[in-house]
CSV table of C-alpha atoms in Angstrom, one decimal:
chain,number,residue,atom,x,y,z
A,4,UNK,CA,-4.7,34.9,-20.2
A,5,UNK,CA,-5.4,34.2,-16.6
A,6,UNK,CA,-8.2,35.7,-14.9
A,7,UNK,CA,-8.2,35.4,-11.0
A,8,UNK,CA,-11.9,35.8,-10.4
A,9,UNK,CA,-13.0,33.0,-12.0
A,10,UNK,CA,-13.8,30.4,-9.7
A,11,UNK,CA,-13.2,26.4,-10.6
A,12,UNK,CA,-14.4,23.5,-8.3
A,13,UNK,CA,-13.7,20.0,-8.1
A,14,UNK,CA,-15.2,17.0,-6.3
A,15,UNK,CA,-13.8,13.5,-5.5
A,16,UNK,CA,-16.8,11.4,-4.5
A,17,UNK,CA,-17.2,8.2,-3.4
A,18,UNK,CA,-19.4,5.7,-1.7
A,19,UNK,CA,-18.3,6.5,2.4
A,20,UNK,CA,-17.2,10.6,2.1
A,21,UNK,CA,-16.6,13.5,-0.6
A,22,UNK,CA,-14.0,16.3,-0.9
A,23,UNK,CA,-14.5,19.2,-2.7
A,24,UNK,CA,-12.0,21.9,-3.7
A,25,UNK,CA,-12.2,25.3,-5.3
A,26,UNK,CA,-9.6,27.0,-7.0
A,27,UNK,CA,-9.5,30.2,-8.3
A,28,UNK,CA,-8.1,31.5,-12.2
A,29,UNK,CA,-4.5,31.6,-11.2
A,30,UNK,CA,-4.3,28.0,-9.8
A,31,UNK,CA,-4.7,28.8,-5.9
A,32,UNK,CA,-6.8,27.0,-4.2
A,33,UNK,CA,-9.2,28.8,-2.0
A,34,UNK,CA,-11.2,26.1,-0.4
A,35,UNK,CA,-11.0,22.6,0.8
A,36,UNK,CA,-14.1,20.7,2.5
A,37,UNK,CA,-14.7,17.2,3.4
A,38,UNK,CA,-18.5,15.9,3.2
A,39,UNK,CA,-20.7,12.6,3.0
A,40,UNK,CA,-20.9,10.4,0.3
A,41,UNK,CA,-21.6,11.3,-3.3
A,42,UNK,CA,-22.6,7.7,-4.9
A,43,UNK,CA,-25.6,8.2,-7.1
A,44,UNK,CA,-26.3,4.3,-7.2
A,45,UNK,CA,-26.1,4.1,-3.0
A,46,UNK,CA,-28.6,7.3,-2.8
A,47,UNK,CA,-29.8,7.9,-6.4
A,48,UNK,CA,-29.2,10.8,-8.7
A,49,UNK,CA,-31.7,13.6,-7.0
A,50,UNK,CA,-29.9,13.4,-3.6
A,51,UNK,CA,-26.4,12.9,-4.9
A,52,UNK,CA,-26.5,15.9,-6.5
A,53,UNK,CA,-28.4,17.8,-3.7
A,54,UNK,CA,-25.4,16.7,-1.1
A,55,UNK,CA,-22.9,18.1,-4.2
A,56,UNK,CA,-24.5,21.4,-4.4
A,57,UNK,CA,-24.7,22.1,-0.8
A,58,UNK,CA,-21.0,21.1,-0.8
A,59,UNK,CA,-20.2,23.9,-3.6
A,60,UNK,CA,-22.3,26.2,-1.4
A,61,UNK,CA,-20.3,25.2,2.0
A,62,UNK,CA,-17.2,25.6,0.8
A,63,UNK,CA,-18.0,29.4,-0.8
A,64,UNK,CA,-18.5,29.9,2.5
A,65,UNK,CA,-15.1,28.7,3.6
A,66,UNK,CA,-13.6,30.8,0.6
A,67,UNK,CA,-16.1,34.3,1.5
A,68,UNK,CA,-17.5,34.0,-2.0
A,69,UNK,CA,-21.1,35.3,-2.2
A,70,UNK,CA,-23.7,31.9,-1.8
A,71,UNK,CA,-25.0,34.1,-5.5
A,72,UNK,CA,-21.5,33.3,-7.0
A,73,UNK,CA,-21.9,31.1,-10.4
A,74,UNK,CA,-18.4,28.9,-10.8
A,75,UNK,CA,-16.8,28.7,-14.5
A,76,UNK,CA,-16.4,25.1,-14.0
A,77,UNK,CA,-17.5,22.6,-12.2
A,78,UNK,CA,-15.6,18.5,-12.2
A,79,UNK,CA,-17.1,15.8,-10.8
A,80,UNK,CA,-15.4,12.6,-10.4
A,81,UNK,CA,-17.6,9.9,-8.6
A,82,UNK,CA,-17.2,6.8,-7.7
A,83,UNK,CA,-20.0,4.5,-9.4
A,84,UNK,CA,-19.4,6.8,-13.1
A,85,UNK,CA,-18.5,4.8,-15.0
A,86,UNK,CA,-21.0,5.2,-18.1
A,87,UNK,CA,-20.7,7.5,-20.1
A,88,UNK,CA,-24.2,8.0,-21.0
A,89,UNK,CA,-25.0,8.3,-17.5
A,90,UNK,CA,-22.5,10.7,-16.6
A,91,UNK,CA,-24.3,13.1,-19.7
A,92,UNK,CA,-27.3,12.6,-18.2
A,93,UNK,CA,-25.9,13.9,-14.8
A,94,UNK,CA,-24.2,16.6,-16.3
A,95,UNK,CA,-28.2,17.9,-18.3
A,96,UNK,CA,-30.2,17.4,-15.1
A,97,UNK,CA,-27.8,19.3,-12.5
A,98,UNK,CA,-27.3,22.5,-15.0
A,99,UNK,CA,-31.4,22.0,-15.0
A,100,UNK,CA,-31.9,21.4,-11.5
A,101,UNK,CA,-29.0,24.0,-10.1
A,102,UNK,CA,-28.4,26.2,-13.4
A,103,UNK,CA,-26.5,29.0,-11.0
A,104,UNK,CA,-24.3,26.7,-10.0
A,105,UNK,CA,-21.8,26.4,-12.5
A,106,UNK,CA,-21.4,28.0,-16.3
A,107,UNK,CA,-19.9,24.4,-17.1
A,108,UNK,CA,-19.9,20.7,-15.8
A,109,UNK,CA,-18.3,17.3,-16.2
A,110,UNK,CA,-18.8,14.2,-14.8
A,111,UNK,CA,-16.3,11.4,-14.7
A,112,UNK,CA,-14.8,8.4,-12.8
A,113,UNK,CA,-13.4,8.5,-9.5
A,114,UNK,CA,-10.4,6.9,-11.2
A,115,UNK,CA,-10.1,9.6,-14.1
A,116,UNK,CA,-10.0,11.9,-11.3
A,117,UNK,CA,-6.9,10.5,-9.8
A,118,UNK,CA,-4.9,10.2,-13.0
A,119,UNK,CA,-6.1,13.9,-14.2
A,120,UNK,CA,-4.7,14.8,-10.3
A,121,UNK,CA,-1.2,13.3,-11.5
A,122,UNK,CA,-0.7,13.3,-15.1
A,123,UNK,CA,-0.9,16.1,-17.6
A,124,UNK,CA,-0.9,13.5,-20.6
A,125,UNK,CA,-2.6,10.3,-19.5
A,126,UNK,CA,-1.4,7.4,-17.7
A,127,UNK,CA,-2.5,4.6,-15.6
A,128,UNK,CA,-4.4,4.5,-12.1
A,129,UNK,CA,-4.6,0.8,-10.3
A,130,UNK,CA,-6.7,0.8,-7.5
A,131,UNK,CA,-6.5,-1.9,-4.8
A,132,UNK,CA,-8.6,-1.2,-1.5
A,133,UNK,CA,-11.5,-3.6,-0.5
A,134,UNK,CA,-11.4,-4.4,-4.2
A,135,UNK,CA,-9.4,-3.6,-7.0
A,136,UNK,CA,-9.6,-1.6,-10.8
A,137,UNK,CA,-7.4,-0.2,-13.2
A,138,UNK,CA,-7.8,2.1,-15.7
A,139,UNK,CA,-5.7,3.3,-18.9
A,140,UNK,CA,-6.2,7.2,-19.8
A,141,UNK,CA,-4.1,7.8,-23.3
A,142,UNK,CA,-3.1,11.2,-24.4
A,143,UNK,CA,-5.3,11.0,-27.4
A,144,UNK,CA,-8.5,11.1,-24.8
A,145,UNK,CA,-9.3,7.3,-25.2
A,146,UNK,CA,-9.4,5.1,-22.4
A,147,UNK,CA,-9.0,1.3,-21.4
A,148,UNK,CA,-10.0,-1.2,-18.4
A,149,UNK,CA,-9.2,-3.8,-16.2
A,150,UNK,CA,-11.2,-5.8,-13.5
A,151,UNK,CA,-13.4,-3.6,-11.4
A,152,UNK,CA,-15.9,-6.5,-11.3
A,153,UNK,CA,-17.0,-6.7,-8.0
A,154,UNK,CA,-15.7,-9.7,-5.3
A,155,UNK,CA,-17.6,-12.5,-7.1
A,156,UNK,CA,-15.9,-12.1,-10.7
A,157,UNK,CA,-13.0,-10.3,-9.9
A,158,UNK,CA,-11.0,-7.9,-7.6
A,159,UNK,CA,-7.4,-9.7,-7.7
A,160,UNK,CA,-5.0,-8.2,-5.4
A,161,UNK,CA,-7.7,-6.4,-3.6
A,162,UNK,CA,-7.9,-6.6,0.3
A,163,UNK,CA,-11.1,-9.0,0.2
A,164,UNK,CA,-9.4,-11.2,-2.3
A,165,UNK,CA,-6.8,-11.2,-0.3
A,166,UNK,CA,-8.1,-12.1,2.9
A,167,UNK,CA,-10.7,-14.6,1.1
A,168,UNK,CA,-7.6,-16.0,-0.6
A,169,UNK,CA,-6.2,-16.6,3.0
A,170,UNK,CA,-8.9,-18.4,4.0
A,171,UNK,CA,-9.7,-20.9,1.6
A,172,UNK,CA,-6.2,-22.1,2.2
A,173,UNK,CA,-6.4,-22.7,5.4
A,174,UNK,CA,-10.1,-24.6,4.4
A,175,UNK,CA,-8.0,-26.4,1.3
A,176,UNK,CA,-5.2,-27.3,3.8
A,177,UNK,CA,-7.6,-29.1,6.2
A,178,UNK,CA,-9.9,-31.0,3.5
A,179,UNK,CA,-6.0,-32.0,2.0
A,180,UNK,CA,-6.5,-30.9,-0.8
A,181,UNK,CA,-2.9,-28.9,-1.5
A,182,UNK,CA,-0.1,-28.6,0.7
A,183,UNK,CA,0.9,-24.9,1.3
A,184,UNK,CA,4.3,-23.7,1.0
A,185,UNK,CA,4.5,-22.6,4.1
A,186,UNK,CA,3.8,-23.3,7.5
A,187,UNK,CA,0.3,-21.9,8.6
A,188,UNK,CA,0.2,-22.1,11.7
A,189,UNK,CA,0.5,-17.5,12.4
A,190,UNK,CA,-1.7,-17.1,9.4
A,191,UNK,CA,-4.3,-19.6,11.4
A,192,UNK,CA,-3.9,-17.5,14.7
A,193,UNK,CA,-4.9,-14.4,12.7
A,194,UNK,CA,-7.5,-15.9,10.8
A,195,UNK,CA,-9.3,-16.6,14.0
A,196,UNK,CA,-8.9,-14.1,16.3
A,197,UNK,CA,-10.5,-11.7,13.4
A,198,UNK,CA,-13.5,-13.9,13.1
A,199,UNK,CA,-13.2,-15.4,16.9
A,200,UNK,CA,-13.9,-18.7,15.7
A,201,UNK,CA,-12.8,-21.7,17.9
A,202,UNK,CA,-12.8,-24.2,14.5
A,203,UNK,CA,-13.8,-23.6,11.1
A,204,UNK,CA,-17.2,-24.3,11.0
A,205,UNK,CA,-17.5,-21.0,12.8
A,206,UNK,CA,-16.5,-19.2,9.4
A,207,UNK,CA,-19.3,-20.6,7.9
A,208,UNK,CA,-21.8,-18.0,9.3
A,209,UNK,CA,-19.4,-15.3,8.4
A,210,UNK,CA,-19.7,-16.4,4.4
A,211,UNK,CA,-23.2,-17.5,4.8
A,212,UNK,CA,-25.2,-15.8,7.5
A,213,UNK,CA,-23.9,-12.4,8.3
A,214,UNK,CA,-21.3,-11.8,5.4
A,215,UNK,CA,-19.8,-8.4,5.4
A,216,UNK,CA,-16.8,-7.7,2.7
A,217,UNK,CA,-15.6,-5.2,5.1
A,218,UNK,CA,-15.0,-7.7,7.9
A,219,UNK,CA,-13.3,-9.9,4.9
A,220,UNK,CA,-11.4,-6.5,4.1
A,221,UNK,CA,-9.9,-5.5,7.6
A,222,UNK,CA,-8.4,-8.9,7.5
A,223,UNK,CA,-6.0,-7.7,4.8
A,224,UNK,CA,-4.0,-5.6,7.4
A,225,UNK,CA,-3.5,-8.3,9.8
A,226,UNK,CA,-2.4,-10.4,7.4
A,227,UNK,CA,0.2,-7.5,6.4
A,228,UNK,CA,1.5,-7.7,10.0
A,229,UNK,CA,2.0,-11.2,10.0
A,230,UNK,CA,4.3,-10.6,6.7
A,231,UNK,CA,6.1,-7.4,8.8
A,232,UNK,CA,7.2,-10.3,11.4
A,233,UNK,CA,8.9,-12.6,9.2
A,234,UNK,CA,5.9,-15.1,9.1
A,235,UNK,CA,6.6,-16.6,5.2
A,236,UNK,CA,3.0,-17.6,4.6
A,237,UNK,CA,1.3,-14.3,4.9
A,238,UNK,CA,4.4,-12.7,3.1
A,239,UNK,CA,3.3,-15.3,0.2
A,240,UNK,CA,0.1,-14.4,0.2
A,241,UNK,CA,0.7,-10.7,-0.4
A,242,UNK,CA,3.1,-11.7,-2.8
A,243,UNK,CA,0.6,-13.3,-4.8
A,244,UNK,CA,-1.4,-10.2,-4.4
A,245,UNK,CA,1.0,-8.0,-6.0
A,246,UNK,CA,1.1,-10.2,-9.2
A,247,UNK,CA,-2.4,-10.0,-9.4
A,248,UNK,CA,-2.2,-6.2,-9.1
A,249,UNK,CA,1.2,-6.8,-12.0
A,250,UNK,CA,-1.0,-8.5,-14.2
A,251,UNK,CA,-3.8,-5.1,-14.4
A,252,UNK,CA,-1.0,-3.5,-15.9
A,253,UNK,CA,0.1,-6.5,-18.0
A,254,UNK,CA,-3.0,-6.3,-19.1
A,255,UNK,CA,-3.6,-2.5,-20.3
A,256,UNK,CA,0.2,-2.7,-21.9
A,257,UNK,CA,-1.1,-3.8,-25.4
A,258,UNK,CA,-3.1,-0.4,-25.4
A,259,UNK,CA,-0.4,2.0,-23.6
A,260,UNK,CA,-0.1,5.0,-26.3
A,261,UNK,CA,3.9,5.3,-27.3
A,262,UNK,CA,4.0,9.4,-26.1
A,263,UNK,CA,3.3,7.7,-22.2
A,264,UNK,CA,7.0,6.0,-22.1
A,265,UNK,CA,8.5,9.5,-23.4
A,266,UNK,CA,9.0,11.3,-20.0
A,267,UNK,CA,11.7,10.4,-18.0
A,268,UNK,CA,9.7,8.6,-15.7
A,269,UNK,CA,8.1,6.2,-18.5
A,270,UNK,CA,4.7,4.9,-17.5
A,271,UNK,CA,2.8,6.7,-14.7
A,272,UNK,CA,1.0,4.6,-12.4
A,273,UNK,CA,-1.4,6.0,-9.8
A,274,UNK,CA,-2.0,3.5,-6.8
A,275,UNK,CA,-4.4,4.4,-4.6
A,276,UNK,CA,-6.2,2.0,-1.8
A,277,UNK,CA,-5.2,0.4,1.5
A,278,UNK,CA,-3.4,-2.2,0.1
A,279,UNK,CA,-0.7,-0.4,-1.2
A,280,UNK,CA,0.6,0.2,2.7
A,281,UNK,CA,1.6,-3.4,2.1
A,282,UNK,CA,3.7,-2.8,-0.9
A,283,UNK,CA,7.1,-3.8,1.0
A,284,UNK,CA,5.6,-7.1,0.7
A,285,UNK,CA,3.6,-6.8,-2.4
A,286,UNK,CA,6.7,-5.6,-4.9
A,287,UNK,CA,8.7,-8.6,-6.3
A,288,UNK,CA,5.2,-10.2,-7.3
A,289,UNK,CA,4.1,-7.0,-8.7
A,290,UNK,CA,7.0,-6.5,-11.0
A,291,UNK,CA,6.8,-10.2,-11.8
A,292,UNK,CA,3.0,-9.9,-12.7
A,293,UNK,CA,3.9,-6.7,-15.1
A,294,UNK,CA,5.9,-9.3,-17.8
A,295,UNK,CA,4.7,-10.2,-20.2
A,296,UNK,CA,2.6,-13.2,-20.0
A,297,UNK,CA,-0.2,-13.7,-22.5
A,298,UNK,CA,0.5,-13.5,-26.4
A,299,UNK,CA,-0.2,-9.9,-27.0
A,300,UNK,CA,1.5,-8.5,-23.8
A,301,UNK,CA,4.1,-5.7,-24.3
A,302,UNK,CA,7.1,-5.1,-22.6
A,303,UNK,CA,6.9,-1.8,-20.2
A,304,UNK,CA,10.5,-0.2,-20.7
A,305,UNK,CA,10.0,1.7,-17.8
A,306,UNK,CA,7.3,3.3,-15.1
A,307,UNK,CA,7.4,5.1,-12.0
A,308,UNK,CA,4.5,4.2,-9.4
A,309,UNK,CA,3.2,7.1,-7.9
A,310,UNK,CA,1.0,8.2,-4.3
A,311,UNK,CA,-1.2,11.1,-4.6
A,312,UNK,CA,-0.3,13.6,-2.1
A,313,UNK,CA,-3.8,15.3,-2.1
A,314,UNK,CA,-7.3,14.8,-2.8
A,315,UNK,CA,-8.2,13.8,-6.2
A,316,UNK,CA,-10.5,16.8,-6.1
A,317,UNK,CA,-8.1,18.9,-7.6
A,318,UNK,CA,-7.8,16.9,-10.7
A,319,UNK,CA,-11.9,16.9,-11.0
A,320,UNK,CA,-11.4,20.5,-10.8
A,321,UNK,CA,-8.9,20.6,-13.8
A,322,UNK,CA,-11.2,18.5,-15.6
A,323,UNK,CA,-13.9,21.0,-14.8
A,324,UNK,CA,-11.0,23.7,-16.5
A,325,UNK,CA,-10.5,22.0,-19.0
A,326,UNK,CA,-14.3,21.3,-20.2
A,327,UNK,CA,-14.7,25.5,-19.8
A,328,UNK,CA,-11.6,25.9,-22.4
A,329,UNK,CA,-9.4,27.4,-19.6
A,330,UNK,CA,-5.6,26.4,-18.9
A,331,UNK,CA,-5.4,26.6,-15.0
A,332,UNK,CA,-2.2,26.7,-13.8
A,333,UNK,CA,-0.7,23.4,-12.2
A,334,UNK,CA,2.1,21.6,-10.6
A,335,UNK,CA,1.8,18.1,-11.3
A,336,UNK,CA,4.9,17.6,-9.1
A,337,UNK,CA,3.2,18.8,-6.0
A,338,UNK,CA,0.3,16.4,-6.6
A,339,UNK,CA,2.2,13.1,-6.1
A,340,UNK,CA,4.8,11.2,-4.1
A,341,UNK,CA,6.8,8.6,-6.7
A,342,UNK,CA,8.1,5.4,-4.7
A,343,UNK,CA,9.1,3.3,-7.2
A,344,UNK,CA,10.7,3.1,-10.3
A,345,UNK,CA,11.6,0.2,-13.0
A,346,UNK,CA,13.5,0.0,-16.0
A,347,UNK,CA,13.7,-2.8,-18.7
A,348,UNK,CA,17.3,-3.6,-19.6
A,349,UNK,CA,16.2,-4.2,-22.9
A,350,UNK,CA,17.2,-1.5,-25.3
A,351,UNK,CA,13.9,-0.8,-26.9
A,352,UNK,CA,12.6,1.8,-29.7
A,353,UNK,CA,9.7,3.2,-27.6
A,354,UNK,CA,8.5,3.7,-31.3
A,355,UNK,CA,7.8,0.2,-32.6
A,356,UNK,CA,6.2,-0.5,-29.1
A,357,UNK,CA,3.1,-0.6,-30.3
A,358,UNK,CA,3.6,-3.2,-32.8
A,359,UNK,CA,6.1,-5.6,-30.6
A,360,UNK,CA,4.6,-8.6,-29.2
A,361,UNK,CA,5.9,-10.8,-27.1
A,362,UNK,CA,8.0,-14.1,-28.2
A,363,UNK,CA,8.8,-15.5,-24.1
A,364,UNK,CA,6.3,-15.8,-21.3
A,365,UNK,CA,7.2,-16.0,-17.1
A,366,UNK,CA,7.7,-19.7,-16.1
A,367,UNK,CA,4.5,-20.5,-14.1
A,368,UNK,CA,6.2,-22.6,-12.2
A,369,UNK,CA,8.8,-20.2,-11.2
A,370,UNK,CA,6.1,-18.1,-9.8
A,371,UNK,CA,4.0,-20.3,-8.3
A,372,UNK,CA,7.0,-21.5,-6.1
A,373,UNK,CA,8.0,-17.9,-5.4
A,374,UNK,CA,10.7,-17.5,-7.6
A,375,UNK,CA,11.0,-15.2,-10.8
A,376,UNK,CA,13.1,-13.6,-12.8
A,377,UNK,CA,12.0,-9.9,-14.0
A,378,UNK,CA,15.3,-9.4,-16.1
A,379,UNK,CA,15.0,-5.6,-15.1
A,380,UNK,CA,16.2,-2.9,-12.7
A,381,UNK,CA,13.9,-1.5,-9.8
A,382,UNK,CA,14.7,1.4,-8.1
A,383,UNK,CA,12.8,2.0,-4.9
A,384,UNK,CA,12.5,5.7,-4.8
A,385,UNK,CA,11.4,5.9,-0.9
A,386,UNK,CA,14.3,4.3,0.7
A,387,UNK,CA,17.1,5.0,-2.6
A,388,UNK,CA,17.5,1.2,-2.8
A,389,UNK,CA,18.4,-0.3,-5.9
A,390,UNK,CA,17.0,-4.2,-6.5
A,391,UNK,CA,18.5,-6.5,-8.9
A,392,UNK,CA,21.4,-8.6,-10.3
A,393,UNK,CA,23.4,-8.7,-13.9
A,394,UNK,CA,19.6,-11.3,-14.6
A,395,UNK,CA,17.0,-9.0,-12.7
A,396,UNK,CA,15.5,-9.1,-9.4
A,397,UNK,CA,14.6,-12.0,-7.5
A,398,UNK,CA,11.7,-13.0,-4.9
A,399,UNK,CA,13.8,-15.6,-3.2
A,400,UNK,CA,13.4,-13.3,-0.2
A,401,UNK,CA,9.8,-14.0,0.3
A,402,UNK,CA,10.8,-17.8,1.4
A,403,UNK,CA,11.8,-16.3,5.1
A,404,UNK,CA,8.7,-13.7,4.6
A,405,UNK,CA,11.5,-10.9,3.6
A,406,UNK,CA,11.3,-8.2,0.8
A,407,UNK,CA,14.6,-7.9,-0.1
């Protein structure tokens, strides 16, 4: 049974600014605030959970609840969570530190927080802004990585792998050691306006002497624009960015619970990041990078890729529901834009998926020179194109620096 005066809050916290959102027992949200960061390891625990309780207290203002009002529930989904013991012992020392808060707390992942914002049963978020993460969230509660690892181990398809990718081929190309595909001579011009070097050696302080991933980061967009004007190297690049984001999913595949390909749109895929405003030039090397490719890959049937269409708050606040034992109301659909969609030709018994491996692998040749065969449909649901031939959709557009 509903019960309008309770009160529910969730926050999506990361390591530059918070939101927080309150919602009372009938689903309606009453309050929406944005405030500073809320990364425990950037400010430690004791002030991270000071900035989170003015934040509750700020936005009961918004709402005209009494400053003496204790929530039901309370979700917190941080960036930097990612251990489970930790995230316990936030939990114990803000009910100690703050026990009028809230009657009930959890603390998760930022990236939990997105898929609970756009999945009722699990699915799969991929993150890909200065760096890049995925996460698998099964119906059955358990959950599965991929990368998150920081810009020296991993971050594939992220915008400072991107832009480092960019230039160590312009550095490879002038020590001839490989010969790119393309001709380099925009992707240069952008290169070195963004570090104003007037040769090489300039980048040298950049990486050595005043590094800054963001600086490496921003790159990313440029780099995007080069693609938007037909110039086939940067298109390349980006392409090869998108199969690194394909091959998080590739990755998680051999774990994907059956129940997720049930629904009409198969496999849910959050993206979230900066580098998904690239994906015109980022698709054919994503859905390349999602076939199977090492021995226990599975075949996706089908998946839908999906943009959040509000903070991630909300689904820290159902998470905060759903801790208290209380079914707030929700529209998933609301939540999200879909803008993509692929299905596998294949028949396949979604049943047996969990026991099918894989008996073919993608040609590594055909991708590294820029053509593959995905031998599937794509739909993309933001323009109502449909992609593909009687074998699958082709990258041969990305020799002009086209998505086609």
């Amino acid at each position: 049974m509903l019960n309008a005066d309770l009160i529910f809050g969730g926050v999506e916290g990361g390591g530059t600014h918070s939101w927080i959102v309150l919602m009372d027992g009938n689903g309606e949200k009453i309050a929406e605030l944005e405030g500073p960061a809320t990364n425990f390891w950037l400010m430690g625990m004791d002030e991270c959970l000071e900035r989170i309780n003015k934040l509750v207290q700020d936005a009961k203002e918004i709402a005209g609840l009494s400053p003496d009002t204790v929530m039901e529930a309370l979700g917190l989904c941080l960036s930097g969570c990612e251990d489970n013991d930790s995230n316990r012992k936030m939990e114990a020392t803000l009910m100690e530190q703050y026990p009028k808060l809230t009657k009930h707390v959890v603390v998760a992942s930022d990236t939990q927080g997105s898929i609970a914002t756009a999945c009722q049963n699990g699915g799969i978020v991929l993150i890909s802004g200065t760096g890049s993460n995925a996460l698998l969230l099964n119906p059955d509660g358990k959950t599965f990585r991929c990368g998150g690892w920081g810009h020296m181990l991993g971050d594939e398809g992220g915008a400072y792998w991107i832009a480092a990718r960019a230039v160590k081929l312009l550095f490879d190309e002038e020590d001839n050691l490989t010969d790119p595909p393309f001709c380099t001579a925009k992707l240069r011009k952008i290169v070195y306006n963004h570090f104003d070097l007037k040769d090489r050696f300039g980048m040298l302080h950049h990486v050595y002497i005043s590094f800054q991933k963001s600086k490496f980061a921003s790159l990313t967009a440029k780099i995007s624009e080069g693609a938007s004007q037909g110039d086939a190297m940067c298109a390349r690049i980006l392409y090869d960015a998108g199969y690194a984001l394909g091959r998080h999913i590739a990755a998680l595949s051999r774990n994907v619970h059956k129940d997720l390909y049930a629904s009409e749109t198969g496999l849910q895929i959050v993206c979230s990041g900066s580098v998904w405003k690239s994906w015109d030039y980022m698709r054919k090397g994503f859905v390349a990078g999602v076939q199977p490719n090492c021995k226990k890959d599975r075949i996706i049937p089908k998946f839908t890729l999906l943009r959040l269409a509000v903070t991630s708050a909300l689904g820290a606040t159902y998470l905060g529901a759903q801790k208290a034992c209380y079914d707030i109301p929700r529209d998933y659909s609301k939540n999200v834009n879909p803008f993509f969609k692929y299905i596998h030709p294949v028949p396949l018994n979604v049943s047996s998926l969990p026991f099918k491996t894989v008996s073919k692998s993608i040609n590594a040749n055909n991708h590294e020179n820029g053509h593959i065969c995905s031998n599937g449909a794509a739909i993309d649901i933001a323009n109502g194109q449909i992609n593909g031939t009687e074998n699958g959709i082709h990258s041969n557009g990305i020799a002009n620096g086209r998505s086609t």
